[in-house]
Coordinates of C-alpha atoms and ligand atoms in Angstrom, one line a residue:
X406 CA 66.4 1.9 -83.4
X407 CA 69.3 3.8 -81.9
X408 CA 68.2 7.3 -81.3
X409 CA 71.2 8.6 -83.2
X410 CA 71.5 6.1 -86.1
X411 CA 73.7 7.4 -89.0
X412 CA 71.6 8.1 -92.0
X413 CA 72.0 5.6 -94.9
X414 CA 71.1 7.2 -98.2
X415 CA 70.1 4.7 -100.9
X416 CA 69.1 4.5 -104.5
X417 CA 66.8 1.9 -106.2
X418 CA 67.0 1.7 -110.0
X419 CA 64.8 -0.2 -112.5
X420 CA 65.8 -3.9 -112.6
X421 CA 65.2 -7.0 -114.7
X422 CA 62.6 -9.5 -113.6
X423 CA 62.6 -10.4 -109.9
X424 CA 62.8 -14.2 -109.5
X425 CA 63.4 -16.8 -106.9
X426 CA 62.4 -17.5 -103.3
X427 CA 62.1 -14.7 -100.7
X428 CA 62.5 -16.0 -97.1
X429 CA 61.2 -13.1 -95.1
X430 CA 61.8 -12.8 -91.3
X431 CA 59.5 -13.7 -88.4
X432 CA 56.4 -11.7 -87.6
X433 CA 57.1 -8.5 -85.7
X434 CA 53.8 -8.4 -83.7
X435 CA 54.1 -12.1 -82.7
X436 CA 57.8 -11.7 -81.8
X437 CA 57.1 -8.8 -79.4
X438 CA 54.3 -10.7 -77.7
X439 CA 56.3 -13.9 -77.4
X440 CA 59.0 -12.1 -75.4
X441 CA 56.5 -10.1 -73.2
X442 CA 54.3 -13.1 -72.4
X443 CA 57.4 -15.3 -71.9
X444 CA 58.6 -12.7 -69.4
X445 CA 55.2 -12.9 -67.6
X446 CA 55.1 -16.7 -67.4
X447 CA 56.8 -18.8 -64.7
X448 CA 59.5 -21.0 -66.2
X449 CA 61.3 -21.1 -69.6
X450 CA 59.6 -20.2 -72.9
X451 CA 61.4 -21.2 -76.0
X452 CA 60.9 -19.1 -79.2
X453 CA 62.1 -20.0 -82.7
X454 CA 61.9 -17.8 -85.8
X455 CA 62.0 -14.6 -83.7
X456 CA 62.4 -11.4 -85.8
X457 CA 65.8 -10.1 -84.8
X458 CA 65.0 -6.5 -85.9
X459 CA 65.8 -3.5 -83.8
X460 CA 62.2 -3.1 -82.5
X461 CA 62.0 -6.6 -81.2
X462 CA 65.6 -6.4 -79.7
X463 CA 64.4 -3.3 -77.8
X464 CA 61.6 -5.4 -76.3
X465 CA 64.1 -8.1 -75.4
X466 CA 66.3 -5.6 -73.6
X467 CA 63.3 -4.1 -71.8
X468 CA 62.2 -7.5 -70.6
X469 CA 65.7 -8.0 -69.2
X470 CA 65.4 -4.6 -67.5
X471 CA 62.2 -5.8 -65.8
X472 CA 63.9 -8.9 -64.4
X473 CA 63.4 -11.7 -67.0
X474 CA 66.3 -13.7 -68.2
X475 CA 66.3 -13.4 -72.0
X476 CA 68.9 -15.3 -73.9
X477 CA 69.8 -15.3 -77.6
X478 CA 70.5 -19.0 -78.5
X479 CA 71.4 -18.2 -82.1
X480 CA 69.7 -18.6 -85.5
X481 CA 66.4 -17.0 -84.3
X482 CA 66.1 -19.2 -81.2
X483 CA 65.6 -17.5 -77.9
X484 CA 64.9 -18.5 -74.4
X485 CA 62.9 -16.4 -71.8
X486 CA 62.8 -17.3 -68.1
X487 CA 59.8 -15.3 -66.9
X488 CA 59.2 -13.7 -63.6
X489 CA 55.4 -14.5 -63.5
X490 CA 52.4 -12.2 -63.6
X491 CA 53.0 -9.2 -61.3
X492 CA 56.6 -10.2 -60.9
X493 CA 58.3 -7.4 -62.8
X494 CA 61.3 -5.8 -61.0
X495 CA 61.8 -2.0 -61.2
X496 CA 64.2 -1.2 -64.0
X497 CA 67.4 0.6 -62.9
X498 CA 67.4 2.9 -66.0
X499 CA 65.3 4.5 -68.7
X500 CA 63.6 1.9 -71.0
X501 CA 64.7 3.0 -74.5
X502 CA 62.1 1.7 -77.0
X503 CA 63.9 3.1 -80.0
X504 CA 61.5 3.4 -82.9
X505 CA 59.0 0.9 -81.6
X506 CA 55.4 1.9 -80.7
X507 CA 54.5 -1.7 -80.1
X508 CA 57.3 -2.1 -77.5
X509 CA 56.4 1.0 -75.5
X510 CA 52.7 0.6 -75.6
X511 CA 52.5 -3.1 -74.7
X512 CA 55.2 -2.8 -72.0
X513 CA 53.5 0.2 -70.4
X514 CA 50.4 -1.9 -70.2
X515 CA 52.2 -4.9 -68.8
X516 CA 53.9 -3.0 -66.0
X517 CA 50.9 -0.7 -65.2
X518 CA 49.5 -3.1 -62.6
X519 CA 52.9 -3.8 -60.9
X520 CA 54.0 -1.8 -57.9
X521 CA 57.0 -0.3 -59.7
X522 CA 58.0 2.8 -61.5
X523 CA 59.5 2.9 -65.0
X524 CA 60.5 5.7 -67.4
X525 CA 60.2 5.2 -71.2
X526 CA 61.8 7.0 -74.1
X527 CA 62.5 6.5 -77.7
X528 CA 63.9 8.0 -80.9
X529 CA 62.7 11.2 -82.5
X530 CA 59.8 9.4 -84.3
X531 CA 58.5 7.6 -81.2
X532 CA 58.8 10.6 -78.9
X533 CA 56.4 12.4 -81.2
X534 CA 53.7 9.7 -81.1
X535 CA 50.6 9.8 -78.9
X536 CA 50.7 7.8 -75.7
X537 CA 47.5 9.1 -74.1
X538 CA 45.7 6.2 -75.9
X539 CA 47.5 3.9 -73.4
X540 CA 47.9 6.1 -70.4
X541 CA 44.1 6.9 -70.3
X542 CA 43.1 3.2 -69.9
X543 CA 45.9 2.3 -67.6
X544 CA 44.9 5.2 -65.3
X545 CA 41.6 3.3 -64.8
X546 CA 43.6 0.4 -63.3
X547 CA 45.2 2.9 -60.9
X548 CA 48.5 3.7 -62.7
X549 CA 49.8 7.2 -62.8
X550 CA 51.7 8.7 -65.7
X551 CA 53.7 11.8 -66.2
X552 CA 55.1 12.7 -69.6
X553 CA 55.7 15.6 -71.9
X554 CA 52.9 17.8 -73.2
X555 CA 50.4 16.1 -75.5
X556 CA 51.0 12.8 -73.7
X557 CA 54.4 12.3 -75.4
X558 CA 57.5 10.4 -74.3
X559 CA 59.7 10.5 -72.3
X560 CA 57.2 9.4 -69.8
X561 CA 57.2 7.8 -66.3
X562 CA 54.6 5.3 -65.3
X563 CA 53.9 4.6 -61.6
X564 CA 52.3 1.2 -61.6
X565 CA 49.1 0.6 -59.5
X566 CA 49.9 -1.1 -56.2
X567 CA 46.3 -2.2 -55.8
X568 CA 45.0 -2.5 -59.3
X569 CA 41.3 -2.8 -60.0
X570 CA 39.9 -4.6 -63.2
X571 CA 38.4 -2.4 -65.9
X572 CA 35.9 -2.4 -68.7
X573 CA 37.2 -0.4 -71.6
X574 CA 36.0 0.4 -75.1
X575 CA 39.1 1.2 -77.3
X576 CA 38.2 4.5 -79.0
X577 CA 40.3 3.9 -82.1
X578 CA 41.1 0.7 -84.1
X579 CA 44.4 -0.2 -82.3
X580 CA 45.8 -3.6 -81.4
X581 CA 48.5 -1.9 -79.4
X582 CA 45.9 -0.2 -77.1
X583 CA 43.8 -3.4 -76.9
X584 CA 46.9 -5.4 -76.0
X585 CA 48.1 -2.8 -73.4
X586 CA 44.8 -3.1 -71.6
X587 CA 44.8 -6.9 -71.7
X588 CA 48.3 -7.1 -70.4
X589 CA 47.5 -4.6 -67.6
X590 CA 44.4 -6.8 -66.8
X591 CA 46.6 -9.8 -66.3
X592 CA 47.7 -8.5 -62.8
X593 CA 44.3 -7.1 -61.8
X594 CA 41.9 -9.3 -59.8
X595 CA 38.6 -10.3 -61.4
X596 CA 37.7 -9.8 -65.0
X597 CA 39.0 -7.1 -67.3
X598 CA 36.8 -6.5 -70.4
X599 CA 38.1 -4.8 -73.5
X600 CA 35.7 -3.9 -76.3
X601 CA 36.8 -3.1 -79.8
X602 CA 34.3 -1.8 -82.4
X603 CA 36.5 -3.0 -85.3
X604 CA 38.5 -6.2 -85.2
X605 CA 42.3 -5.6 -85.1
X606 CA 45.1 -8.2 -85.0
X607 CA 44.3 -10.7 -82.4
X608 CA 47.7 -12.2 -81.6
X609 CA 47.6 -11.1 -78.0
X610 CA 44.3 -12.9 -77.4
X611 CA 45.5 -16.1 -79.2
X612 CA 48.8 -16.1 -77.3
X613 CA 47.2 -15.4 -73.9
X614 CA 45.0 -18.4 -74.4
X615 CA 48.1 -20.4 -75.5
X616 CA 49.8 -19.4 -72.2
X617 CA 46.9 -20.7 -70.3
X618 CA 45.0 -17.5 -69.4
X619 CA 41.2 -17.6 -69.3
X620 CA 40.1 -15.3 -72.2
X621 CA 37.0 -15.3 -74.3
X622 CA 35.9 -13.2 -77.3
X623 CA 32.3 -12.6 -78.0
X624 CA 31.1 -10.8 -81.2
X625 CA 28.2 -8.6 -80.1
X626 CA 26.4 -5.5 -81.4
X627 CA 28.9 -3.4 -79.4
X628 CA 31.8 -5.1 -81.3
X629 CA 34.3 -7.7 -80.1
X630 CA 34.0 -8.1 -76.3
X631 CA 37.1 -9.7 -74.9
X632 CA 37.0 -10.9 -71.3
X633 CA 40.2 -11.8 -69.4
X634 CA 40.3 -13.3 -66.0
X635 CA 43.1 -11.7 -64.0
X636 CA 46.0 -13.1 -62.1
X637 CA 46.5 -16.4 -63.9
X638 CA 49.7 -18.4 -63.6
X639 CA 50.9 -18.3 -67.2
X640 CA 52.5 -21.5 -68.4
X641 CA 55.7 -21.2 -70.4
X642 CA 55.4 -22.2 -74.1
X643 CA 57.3 -23.3 -77.1
X644 CA 56.5 -20.8 -79.8
X645 CA 57.3 -20.9 -83.5
X646 CA 56.9 -17.4 -85.0
X647 CA 55.3 -17.4 -88.4
X648 CA 56.8 -15.2 -91.1
X649 CA 55.6 -11.7 -91.3
X650 CA 52.9 -10.8 -93.9
X651 CA 53.8 -7.1 -93.5
X652 CA 57.4 -7.9 -94.6
X653 CA 56.2 -10.3 -97.3
X654 CA 54.2 -7.4 -98.7
X655 CA 57.4 -5.8 -100.1
X656 CA 58.7 -8.7 -102.3
X657 CA 55.1 -9.5 -103.3
X658 CA 54.4 -5.9 -104.4
X659 CA 57.8 -5.6 -106.1
X660 CA 57.1 -8.7 -108.2
X661 CA 53.7 -7.4 -109.2
X662 CA 55.1 -4.2 -110.7
X663 CA 58.5 -5.3 -112.2
X664 CA 58.0 -6.8 -115.7
X665 CA 58.6 -10.5 -116.0
X666 CA 58.8 -11.2 -112.2
X667 CA 57.8 -14.5 -110.5
X668 CA 58.6 -14.7 -106.8
X669 CA 57.7 -17.3 -104.2
X670 CA 57.4 -16.1 -100.6
X671 CA 57.1 -19.2 -98.3
X672 CA 55.4 -19.7 -94.9
X673 CA 53.6 -16.5 -94.5
X674 CA 51.2 -16.1 -91.7
X675 CA 47.7 -15.3 -93.1
X676 CA 45.7 -14.6 -89.9
X677 CA 42.6 -12.9 -91.3
X678 CA 43.3 -9.8 -89.0
X679 CA 46.5 -9.3 -91.0
X680 CA 45.8 -10.4 -94.6
X681 CA 43.8 -7.5 -96.0
X682 CA 46.5 -6.4 -98.4
X683 CA 46.6 -9.7 -100.3
X684 CA 42.8 -9.6 -100.7
X685 CA 43.0 -6.0 -102.0
X686 CA 45.8 -6.9 -104.5
X687 CA 43.7 -9.7 -105.8
X688 CA 40.7 -7.4 -106.1
X689 CA 43.0 -5.1 -108.2
X690 CA 43.7 -8.0 -110.6
X691 CA 47.1 -9.0 -109.2
X692 CA 48.5 -12.5 -110.1
X693 CA 48.9 -13.5 -106.5
X694 CA 48.2 -17.1 -105.4
X695 CA 48.3 -19.0 -102.1
X696 CA 50.0 -22.3 -102.4
X697 CA 50.2 -25.1 -99.8
X698 CA 47.6 -23.6 -97.5
X699 CA 47.8 -25.1 -94.0
X700 CA 47.5 -24.4 -90.3
X701 CA 50.6 -24.0 -88.1
X702 CA 50.5 -23.3 -84.4
X703 CA 46.8 -22.4 -84.8
X704 CA 47.5 -19.7 -87.4
X705 CA 46.7 -20.1 -91.1
X706 CA 49.9 -20.1 -93.2
X707 CA 50.5 -20.4 -97.0
X708 CA 53.3 -19.9 -99.6
X709 CA 52.6 -16.8 -101.6
X710 CA 53.4 -16.6 -105.3
X711 CA 53.4 -13.2 -107.0
X712 CA 53.9 -12.7 -110.7
X713 CA 54.2 -9.5 -112.8
X714 CA 50.6 -8.1 -113.2
X715 CA 50.5 -5.5 -115.9
X716 CA 46.7 -5.2 -116.0
X717 CA 45.9 -4.2 -112.4
X718 CA 43.1 -1.7 -111.9
X719 CA 42.6 0.9 -109.1
X720 CA 39.8 0.1 -106.7
X721 CA 38.0 1.6 -103.7
X722 CA 39.5 -0.3 -100.7
X723 CA 36.7 -1.0 -98.3
X724 CA 37.3 1.1 -95.2
X725 CA 36.2 -1.9 -93.0
X726 CA 39.3 -3.7 -94.3
X727 CA 41.7 -1.0 -93.0
X728 CA 42.6 -2.6 -89.7
X729 CA 43.7 -5.8 -91.4
X730 CA 46.2 -4.0 -93.7
X731 CA 47.0 -0.9 -91.7
X732 CA 50.8 -1.2 -92.1
X733 CA 50.4 -2.1 -95.8
X734 CA 48.9 1.2 -97.2
X735 CA 52.4 2.7 -98.0
X736 CA 53.3 -0.2 -100.2
X737 CA 49.8 -0.5 -101.6
X738 CA 50.1 3.2 -102.7
X739 CA 53.2 2.1 -104.8
X740 CA 51.3 -0.7 -106.5
X741 CA 48.4 1.8 -107.0
X742 CA 50.8 4.1 -109.0
X743 CA 51.1 1.3 -111.6
X744 CA 47.4 0.3 -111.6
X745 CA 45.0 1.9 -114.1
X746 CA 42.7 4.5 -112.5
X747 CA 42.1 5.6 -109.0
X748 CA 42.9 3.6 -105.9
X749 CA 40.8 5.1 -103.0
X750 CA 41.9 4.5 -99.5
X751 CA 39.4 5.8 -96.9
X752 CA 38.9 5.5 -93.2
X753 CA 42.6 5.5 -92.5
X754 CA 43.1 8.3 -90.0
X755 CA 45.4 6.1 -88.0
X756 CA 48.0 6.3 -90.8
X757 CA 48.8 9.8 -89.7
X758 CA 50.1 8.7 -86.3
X759 CA 52.3 5.8 -87.2
X760 CA 56.2 5.9 -87.2
X761 CA 55.5 8.9 -89.5
X762 CA 52.4 10.6 -91.0
X763 CA 52.3 7.8 -93.6
X764 CA 49.8 9.5 -95.9
X765 CA 51.9 12.7 -96.0
X766 CA 55.2 10.9 -96.4
X767 CA 54.0 8.7 -99.3
X768 CA 52.0 11.4 -101.0
X769 CA 54.9 13.8 -101.0
X770 CA 57.4 11.3 -102.4
X771 CA 54.9 9.9 -105.0
X772 CA 54.1 13.4 -106.2
X773 CA 57.8 14.1 -106.6
X774 CA 58.0 11.0 -108.7
X775 CA 55.2 12.2 -111.0
X776 CA 52.2 10.4 -109.5
X777 CA 48.9 12.2 -108.9
X778 CA 47.9 11.8 -105.2
X779 CA 45.0 13.6 -103.4
X780 CA 44.6 13.4 -99.7
X781 CA 42.4 14.5 -96.8
X782 CA 42.4 14.0 -93.0
X783 CA 41.5 10.3 -93.2
X784 CA 41.7 9.4 -96.9
X785 CA 43.9 9.5 -100.0
X786 CA 43.5 8.6 -103.6
X787 CA 46.4 7.5 -105.9
X788 CA 45.9 7.8 -109.7
X789 CA 47.9 5.1 -111.5
X790 CA 49.1 4.6 -115.0
X791 CA 51.3 2.3 -117.1
X792 CA 54.6 4.2 -116.2
X793 CA 55.9 6.3 -113.4
X794 CA 58.6 8.8 -113.9
X795 CA 60.6 8.5 -110.6
X796 CA 63.8 10.5 -110.4
X797 CA 63.1 12.1 -107.0
X798 CA 64.9 12.0 -103.6
X799 CA 62.3 10.8 -101.1
X800 CA 62.3 11.1 -97.3
X801 CA 61.8 8.1 -95.0
X802 CA 60.9 10.2 -91.9
X803 CA 62.5 7.5 -89.6
X804 CA 59.8 5.1 -90.9
X805 CA 60.9 1.6 -92.1
X806 CA 57.8 1.0 -94.2
X807 CA 58.1 4.3 -96.0
X808 CA 61.8 3.6 -96.7
X809 CA 61.1 0.1 -98.2
X810 CA 58.1 1.4 -100.2
X811 CA 60.2 4.0 -102.0
X812 CA 62.9 1.4 -102.7
X813 CA 60.2 -0.9 -104.3
X814 CA 58.9 2.1 -106.3
X815 CA 62.4 2.7 -107.8
X816 CA 62.5 -0.9 -109.1
X817 CA 59.8 0.0 -111.7
X818 CA 60.2 3.7 -112.3
X819 CA 61.8 5.3 -115.5
X820 CA 64.4 7.1 -113.4
X821 CA 65.9 5.8 -110.1
X822 CA 64.4 6.7 -106.8
X823 CA 66.7 8.0 -104.1
X824 CA 66.0 7.8 -100.4
X825 CA 67.5 10.1 -97.8
X826 CA 67.8 7.4 -95.1
X827 CA 67.3 3.7 -95.2
X828 CA 68.6 3.0 -91.7
X829 CA 65.0 2.6 -90.3
X830 CA 64.6 -0.6 -92.4
X831 CA 66.6 -2.5 -89.7
X832 CA 63.8 -2.0 -87.2
X833 CA 61.6 -4.7 -88.9
X834 CA 63.4 -6.2 -92.0
X835 CA 67.1 -6.2 -91.4
X836 CA 67.7 -8.5 -94.4
X837 CA 65.7 -6.4 -96.8
X838 CA 68.6 -5.3 -99.0
X839 CA 70.3 -8.7 -99.5
X840 CA 67.0 -10.5 -99.9
X841 CA 65.8 -8.1 -102.6
X842 CA 69.3 -8.2 -104.3
X843 CA 69.1 -12.0 -104.5
X844 CA 65.7 -11.6 -106.3
X845 CA 67.4 -9.2 -108.8
X846 CA 66.7 -5.7 -107.3
X847 CA 69.3 -2.9 -107.9
X848 CA 69.4 -1.1 -104.5
X849 CA 72.7 0.7 -103.7
X850 CA 73.9 2.5 -100.7
X851 CA 75.0 6.0 -101.6
X852 CA 77.9 8.0 -100.1
X853 CA 76.5 9.9 -97.1
Ligands
LIG1469 C1 50.8 -3.5 -84.0 C2 49.6 -2.8 -84.2 C3 49.4 -1.7 -85.2 C4 50.5 -1.8 -86.2 C5 51.9 -1.9 -85.6 C6 51.9 -3.2 -84.8 C7 50.8 -4.5 -83.0 O1 49.5 -0.5 -84.5 O2 50.5 -0.6 -87.0 O3 52.9 -2.0 -86.6 O4 51.8 -5.4 -83.0 O5 49.9 -4.6 -82.1 P1 48.1 0.2 -83.9 O6 47.7 -0.6 -82.7 O7 48.6 1.6 -83.5 O8 47.1 0.2 -85.0

């Protein structure tokens, strides 16, 4: 997102039943990786269904700055002529990653083993987020980084001229860190081994294998041990990006809480490392079904059907499920406000270092709307009921998922919910407002 986007205040008011078909955009995680691995292959990679949100466009611009030829062919079709593993050119200017943690962390990894220097920056949200989780492991390959205090952007990385392979245990559940290490390992000789104690989204591993890299995953007592053989020649691919379960979460959850709703959300990627929210909603008693289950491009896909579910109950979400629904806790907390009893969300410390402190951002707005929320360093509990008052002005804190969550909340509250700034929604779900309007939502932009 542009570092100086004009705030877009919005209001969401109670609406009639949400009905129809919600065609959500392509998967953000897979879109970033398609561009980055396309840029590291030799030859032309074709991508269809790319998410054209600001975060992914920032990755596309960055790949151009590193020397790849990236072309928008229209209608979500893109072409990437890659420069090969180790072939990145030195960018002429600062790489602006906007709001996107995935862009900066994956690209820092990808360039860390090339003999070039690059400087990264972002918006006010990204420049507050911790980067040591990437600069620590890339230092083991031989890269040097200099940033602001606390390991914050802006930051310059001097890539290793003679990288060595590493064996690294990722200290927190983070697919971005795992991916950064694997991408750095691509241009190191020998085998790079990454160990994760908890399984996080595995799109990088799947896509590296698809591009022809030698990569194996073994489940051991230590966790998932991922071994990558360095310096492969990546083969260009034709990639169809599945639709994003994290974006599908918003129309799904809206349908569950708005009386009379019945919404179909087709072609949603249901990779088990991403589908934790849908399991949780079903555990709560949601009327959510998978239709037409199938495999596409090696990923499980289904059409989701969500219907109004007045009898949902709060549950204790198993902490071991957290990584598979880490981006969905904000919208889950909205559903929890309409489910009877307590929804307990534990083992979710990582939520405090996302685009915003997501526990604090949601707890503050939900409380202002009359919902009881308790929270601690790595947990929060939302106490739900039949009705929610609403009527508050909530803050998005430059966080797309917080903004969309409050707009969904307002669809079912007694009083409308206002938002200070909906501009971050464009980072991941640029068609959110027209898509929700077509289903019947009442979201308006307010005078600034
Ligand atoms: C992502 C990983 C997750 C997630 C983010 C996308 C990815 O971040 O929150 O939205 O594409 O790898 P962490 O790796 O910090 O958990």
